[in-house]
């Protein structure tokens, strides 16, 4: 659920195995701030979808207004895009890992990243989602 005026995405439900339901745990229910540039893009997308005649129940929908099937999105969107950038192994979940690592690189603390990702513990976030990028290794000069 997106509130463009407040610039926030509210995670209150998820789509899993063909059904809309609440997130897996209470930590999954959360609010995520979104950047002004993304708000503008989503507003443009909203306007374009309204001109096509359909209700805007979902941010991204099929031509008949239903939720796109994840397998179709993977085959039609994600895999071609991944191959085009030379990362044929990438999946939608790869974006989540990249996002978590990027938040840390930009100075977010562990609690912020844990909250945004909807994890139950900071340790889980560190263990599963933060990948050390070679450029992030410390300069060893002066450490010893």
PDB file of C-alpha atoms in Angstrom:
ATOM      1  CA  UNK A   1       0.000   0.000   0.000  1.00  0.00           C
ATOM      2  CA  UNK A   2       1.508   3.297  -1.076  1.00  0.00           C
ATOM      3  CA  UNK A   3       0.714   6.765   0.251  1.00  0.00           C
ATOM      4  CA  UNK A   4       2.282   9.062  -2.319  1.00  0.00           C
ATOM      5  CA  UNK A   5       1.410  12.210  -0.361  1.00  0.00           C
ATOM      6  CA  UNK A   6       3.188  10.938   2.755  1.00  0.00           C
ATOM      7  CA  UNK A   7       5.979   9.376   0.633  1.00  0.00           C
ATOM      8  CA  UNK A   8       5.649   6.031   2.364  1.00  0.00           C
ATOM      9  CA  UNK A   9       5.108   2.433   1.372  1.00  0.00           C
ATOM     10  CA  UNK A  10       3.175   0.498   4.010  1.00  0.00           C
ATOM     11  CA  UNK A  11       3.747  -3.237   4.001  1.00  0.00           C
ATOM     12  CA  UNK A  12       0.536  -4.715   5.399  1.00  0.00           C
ATOM     13  CA  UNK A  13       0.058  -7.694   3.116  1.00  0.00           C
ATOM     14  CA  UNK A  14       1.939  -9.887   0.705  1.00  0.00           C
ATOM     15  CA  UNK A  15       1.229 -12.071  -2.267  1.00  0.00           C
ATOM     16  CA  UNK A  16       2.383 -15.644  -1.830  1.00  0.00           C
ATOM     17  CA  UNK A  17       1.371 -18.773  -3.740  1.00  0.00           C
ATOM     18  CA  UNK A  18      -1.604 -17.053  -5.327  1.00  0.00           C
ATOM     19  CA  UNK A  19      -3.019 -15.476  -2.187  1.00  0.00           C
ATOM     20  CA  UNK A  20      -2.941 -12.062  -0.542  1.00  0.00           C
ATOM     21  CA  UNK A  21      -2.319 -12.362   3.183  1.00  0.00           C
ATOM     22  CA  UNK A  22      -0.528 -10.706   6.059  1.00  0.00           C
ATOM     23  CA  UNK A  23       3.282 -10.884   6.188  1.00  0.00           C
ATOM     24  CA  UNK A  24       4.907 -13.985   7.688  1.00  0.00           C
ATOM     25  CA  UNK A  25       5.585 -12.286  11.032  1.00  0.00           C
ATOM     26  CA  UNK A  26       4.648  -9.123  12.923  1.00  0.00           C
ATOM     27  CA  UNK A  27       8.015  -7.670  11.903  1.00  0.00           C
ATOM     28  CA  UNK A  28       6.962  -7.841   8.276  1.00  0.00           C
ATOM     29  CA  UNK A  29       4.292  -5.175   8.844  1.00  0.00           C
ATOM     30  CA  UNK A  30       6.205  -1.935   8.412  1.00  0.00           C
ATOM     31  CA  UNK A  31       6.419   1.500   6.812  1.00  0.00           C
ATOM     32  CA  UNK A  32       9.190   2.309   4.370  1.00  0.00           C
ATOM     33  CA  UNK A  33       9.941   5.892   3.340  1.00  0.00           C
ATOM     34  CA  UNK A  34      10.287   6.442  -0.401  1.00  0.00           C
ATOM     35  CA  UNK A  35      12.280   9.078  -2.244  1.00  0.00           C
ATOM     36  CA  UNK A  36      10.654  12.000  -3.995  1.00  0.00           C
ATOM     37  CA  UNK A  37      12.000  10.810  -7.364  1.00  0.00           C
ATOM     38  CA  UNK A  38      10.253   7.469  -6.880  1.00  0.00           C
ATOM     39  CA  UNK A  39       7.039   9.246  -5.874  1.00  0.00           C
ATOM     40  CA  UNK A  40       7.138  11.182  -9.160  1.00  0.00           C
ATOM     41  CA  UNK A  41       7.682   7.970 -11.170  1.00  0.00           C
ATOM     42  CA  UNK A  42       4.840   6.223  -9.369  1.00  0.00           C
ATOM     43  CA  UNK A  43       2.561   9.224  -9.975  1.00  0.00           C
ATOM     44  CA  UNK A  44       3.378   9.061 -13.700  1.00  0.00           C
ATOM     45  CA  UNK A  45       2.704   5.330 -13.672  1.00  0.00           C
ATOM     46  CA  UNK A  46      -0.588   5.933 -11.858  1.00  0.00           C
ATOM     47  CA  UNK A  47      -1.699   8.507 -14.430  1.00  0.00           C
ATOM     48  CA  UNK A  48      -0.755   6.239 -17.323  1.00  0.00           C
ATOM     49  CA  UNK A  49      -2.661   3.318 -15.810  1.00  0.00           C
ATOM     50  CA  UNK A  50      -5.772   5.455 -15.332  1.00  0.00           C
ATOM     51  CA  UNK A  51      -5.713   6.536 -18.973  1.00  0.00           C
ATOM     52  CA  UNK A  52      -5.785   2.850 -19.919  1.00  0.00           C
ATOM     53  CA  UNK A  53      -9.202   2.637 -18.273  1.00  0.00           C
ATOM     54  CA  UNK A  54      -8.485   0.321 -15.378  1.00  0.00           C
ATOM     55  CA  UNK A  55      -8.784   0.931 -11.663  1.00  0.00           C
ATOM     56  CA  UNK A  56      -5.517   1.409  -9.842  1.00  0.00           C
ATOM     57  CA  UNK A  57      -5.999  -1.243  -7.177  1.00  0.00           C
ATOM     58  CA  UNK A  58      -2.445  -2.539  -7.555  1.00  0.00           C
ATOM     59  CA  UNK A  59       0.668  -0.545  -8.364  1.00  0.00           C
ATOM     60  CA  UNK A  60       1.631  -3.015 -11.065  1.00  0.00           C
ATOM     61  CA  UNK A  61      -1.131  -5.091 -12.593  1.00  0.00           C
ATOM     62  CA  UNK A  62      -1.935  -7.159 -15.638  1.00  0.00           C
ATOM     63  CA  UNK A  63      -3.957  -5.608 -18.461  1.00  0.00           C
ATOM     64  CA  UNK A  64      -7.124  -6.861 -16.784  1.00  0.00           C
ATOM     65  CA  UNK A  65      -6.169  -5.380 -13.397  1.00  0.00           C
ATOM     66  CA  UNK A  66      -5.059  -8.503 -11.555  1.00  0.00           C
ATOM     67  CA  UNK A  67      -1.803  -9.223  -9.758  1.00  0.00           C
ATOM     68  CA  UNK A  68       0.874 -10.428 -12.196  1.00  0.00           C
ATOM     69  CA  UNK A  69       2.041 -13.988 -11.627  1.00  0.00           C
ATOM     70  CA  UNK A  70       5.571 -14.012 -10.171  1.00  0.00           C
ATOM     71  CA  UNK A  71       6.712 -16.677 -12.662  1.00  0.00           C
ATOM     72  CA  UNK A  72       5.547 -14.513 -15.578  1.00  0.00           C
ATOM     73  CA  UNK A  73       7.356 -11.471 -14.194  1.00  0.00           C
ATOM     74  CA  UNK A  74      10.499 -13.512 -13.811  1.00  0.00           C
ATOM     75  CA  UNK A  75      10.397 -14.902 -17.360  1.00  0.00           C
ATOM     76  CA  UNK A  76       9.230 -11.728 -19.099  1.00  0.00           C
ATOM     77  CA  UNK A  77      10.981  -9.005 -17.089  1.00  0.00           C
ATOM     78  CA  UNK A  78      13.626 -10.086 -14.609  1.00  0.00           C
ATOM     79  CA  UNK A  79      15.504 -12.764 -16.556  1.00  0.00           C
ATOM     80  CA  UNK A  80      15.806 -10.720 -19.787  1.00  0.00           C
ATOM     81  CA  UNK A  81      16.981  -7.690 -17.794  1.00  0.00           C
ATOM     82  CA  UNK A  82      19.471  -9.813 -15.839  1.00  0.00           C
ATOM     83  CA  UNK A  83      20.883 -11.337 -19.039  1.00  0.00           C
ATOM     84  CA  UNK A  84      21.125  -7.885 -20.627  1.00  0.00           C
ATOM     85  CA  UNK A  85      23.389  -6.633 -17.826  1.00  0.00           C
ATOM     86  CA  UNK A  86      25.517  -9.781 -17.743  1.00  0.00           C
ATOM     87  CA  UNK A  87      24.036 -11.235 -14.557  1.00  0.00           C
ATOM     88  CA  UNK A  88      21.891 -14.134 -15.762  1.00  0.00           C
ATOM     89  CA  UNK A  89      21.927 -15.626 -12.260  1.00  0.00           C
ATOM     90  CA  UNK A  90      20.101 -12.624 -10.743  1.00  0.00           C
ATOM     91  CA  UNK A  91      16.540 -12.924  -9.458  1.00  0.00           C
ATOM     92  CA  UNK A  92      14.044 -10.594  -7.815  1.00  0.00           C
ATOM     93  CA  UNK A  93      15.412 -11.694  -4.436  1.00  0.00           C
ATOM     94  CA  UNK A  94      18.852 -10.552  -5.581  1.00  0.00           C
ATOM     95  CA  UNK A  95      17.428  -7.032  -5.560  1.00  0.00           C
ATOM     96  CA  UNK A  96      16.582  -7.422  -1.865  1.00  0.00           C
ATOM     97  CA  UNK A  97      20.144  -8.493  -1.059  1.00  0.00           C
ATOM     98  CA  UNK A  98      21.541  -5.601  -3.087  1.00  0.00           C
ATOM     99  CA  UNK A  99      19.198  -3.145  -1.380  1.00  0.00           C
ATOM    100  CA  UNK A 100      20.286  -4.287   2.091  1.00  0.00           C
ATOM    101  CA  UNK A 101      23.967  -3.996   1.226  1.00  0.00           C
ATOM    102  CA  UNK A 102      23.385  -0.585  -0.368  1.00  0.00           C
ATOM    103  CA  UNK A 103      21.653   0.722   2.750  1.00  0.00           C
ATOM    104  CA  UNK A 104      24.710  -0.175   4.811  1.00  0.00           C
ATOM    105  CA  UNK A 105      27.075   1.369   2.285  1.00  0.00           C
ATOM    106  CA  UNK A 106      25.075   4.599   2.483  1.00  0.00           C
ATOM    107  CA  UNK A 107      25.434   4.751   6.254  1.00  0.00           C
ATOM    108  CA  UNK A 108      22.205   3.217   7.548  1.00  0.00           C
ATOM    109  CA  UNK A 109      22.632   1.434  10.834  1.00  0.00           C
ATOM    110  CA  UNK A 110      21.733  -2.180  11.501  1.00  0.00           C
ATOM    111  CA  UNK A 111      18.435  -1.386  13.222  1.00  0.00           C
ATOM    112  CA  UNK A 112      17.282   0.771  10.295  1.00  0.00           C
ATOM    113  CA  UNK A 113      18.087  -1.952   7.773  1.00  0.00           C
ATOM    114  CA  UNK A 114      16.457  -4.644   9.919  1.00  0.00           C
ATOM    115  CA  UNK A 115      13.289  -2.558  10.187  1.00  0.00           C
ATOM    116  CA  UNK A 116      13.098  -1.729   6.491  1.00  0.00           C
ATOM    117  CA  UNK A 117      13.574  -5.378   5.523  1.00  0.00           C
ATOM    118  CA  UNK A 118      11.069  -6.557   8.133  1.00  0.00           C
ATOM    119  CA  UNK A 119      13.347  -8.987   9.962  1.00  0.00           C
ATOM    120  CA  UNK A 120      12.863 -10.297  13.488  1.00  0.00           C
ATOM    121  CA  UNK A 121      16.477  -9.752  14.545  1.00  0.00           C
ATOM    122  CA  UNK A 122      19.485  -7.669  13.546  1.00  0.00           C
ATOM    123  CA  UNK A 123      21.626 -10.823  13.564  1.00  0.00           C
ATOM    124  CA  UNK A 124      19.450 -12.378  10.857  1.00  0.00           C
ATOM    125  CA  UNK A 125      19.813  -9.256   8.708  1.00  0.00           C
ATOM    126  CA  UNK A 126      23.597  -9.315   9.024  1.00  0.00           C
ATOM    127  CA  UNK A 127      23.878 -13.038   8.459  1.00  0.00           C
ATOM    128  CA  UNK A 128      21.628 -13.289   5.415  1.00  0.00           C
ATOM    129  CA  UNK A 129      21.566  -9.977   3.629  1.00  0.00           C
ATOM    130  CA  UNK A 130      24.739  -7.988   4.088  1.00  0.00           C
ATOM    131  CA  UNK A 131      27.459  -8.898   1.652  1.00  0.00           C
ATOM    132  CA  UNK A 132      30.904  -7.446   1.973  1.00  0.00           C
ATOM    133  CA  UNK A 133      31.898  -5.597  -1.148  1.00  0.00           C
ATOM    134  CA  UNK A 134      35.689  -5.713  -1.798  1.00  0.00           C
ATOM    135  CA  UNK A 135      35.925  -1.916  -1.908  1.00  0.00           C
ATOM    136  CA  UNK A 136      34.425  -1.837   1.605  1.00  0.00           C
ATOM    137  CA  UNK A 137      37.345  -3.687   3.170  1.00  0.00           C
ATOM    138  CA  UNK A 138      39.230  -1.412   5.563  1.00  0.00           C
ATOM    139  CA  UNK A 139      42.585   0.063   4.744  1.00  0.00           C
ATOM    140  CA  UNK A 140      44.926  -2.085   6.838  1.00  0.00           C
ATOM    141  CA  UNK A 141      47.637   0.549   7.087  1.00  0.00           C
ATOM    142  CA  UNK A 142      47.712   1.791  10.651  1.00  0.00           C
ATOM    143  CA  UNK A 143      45.362  -0.890  11.996  1.00  0.00           C
ATOM    144  CA  UNK A 144      48.129  -3.014  13.509  1.00  0.00           C
TER     145      UNK A 144
END
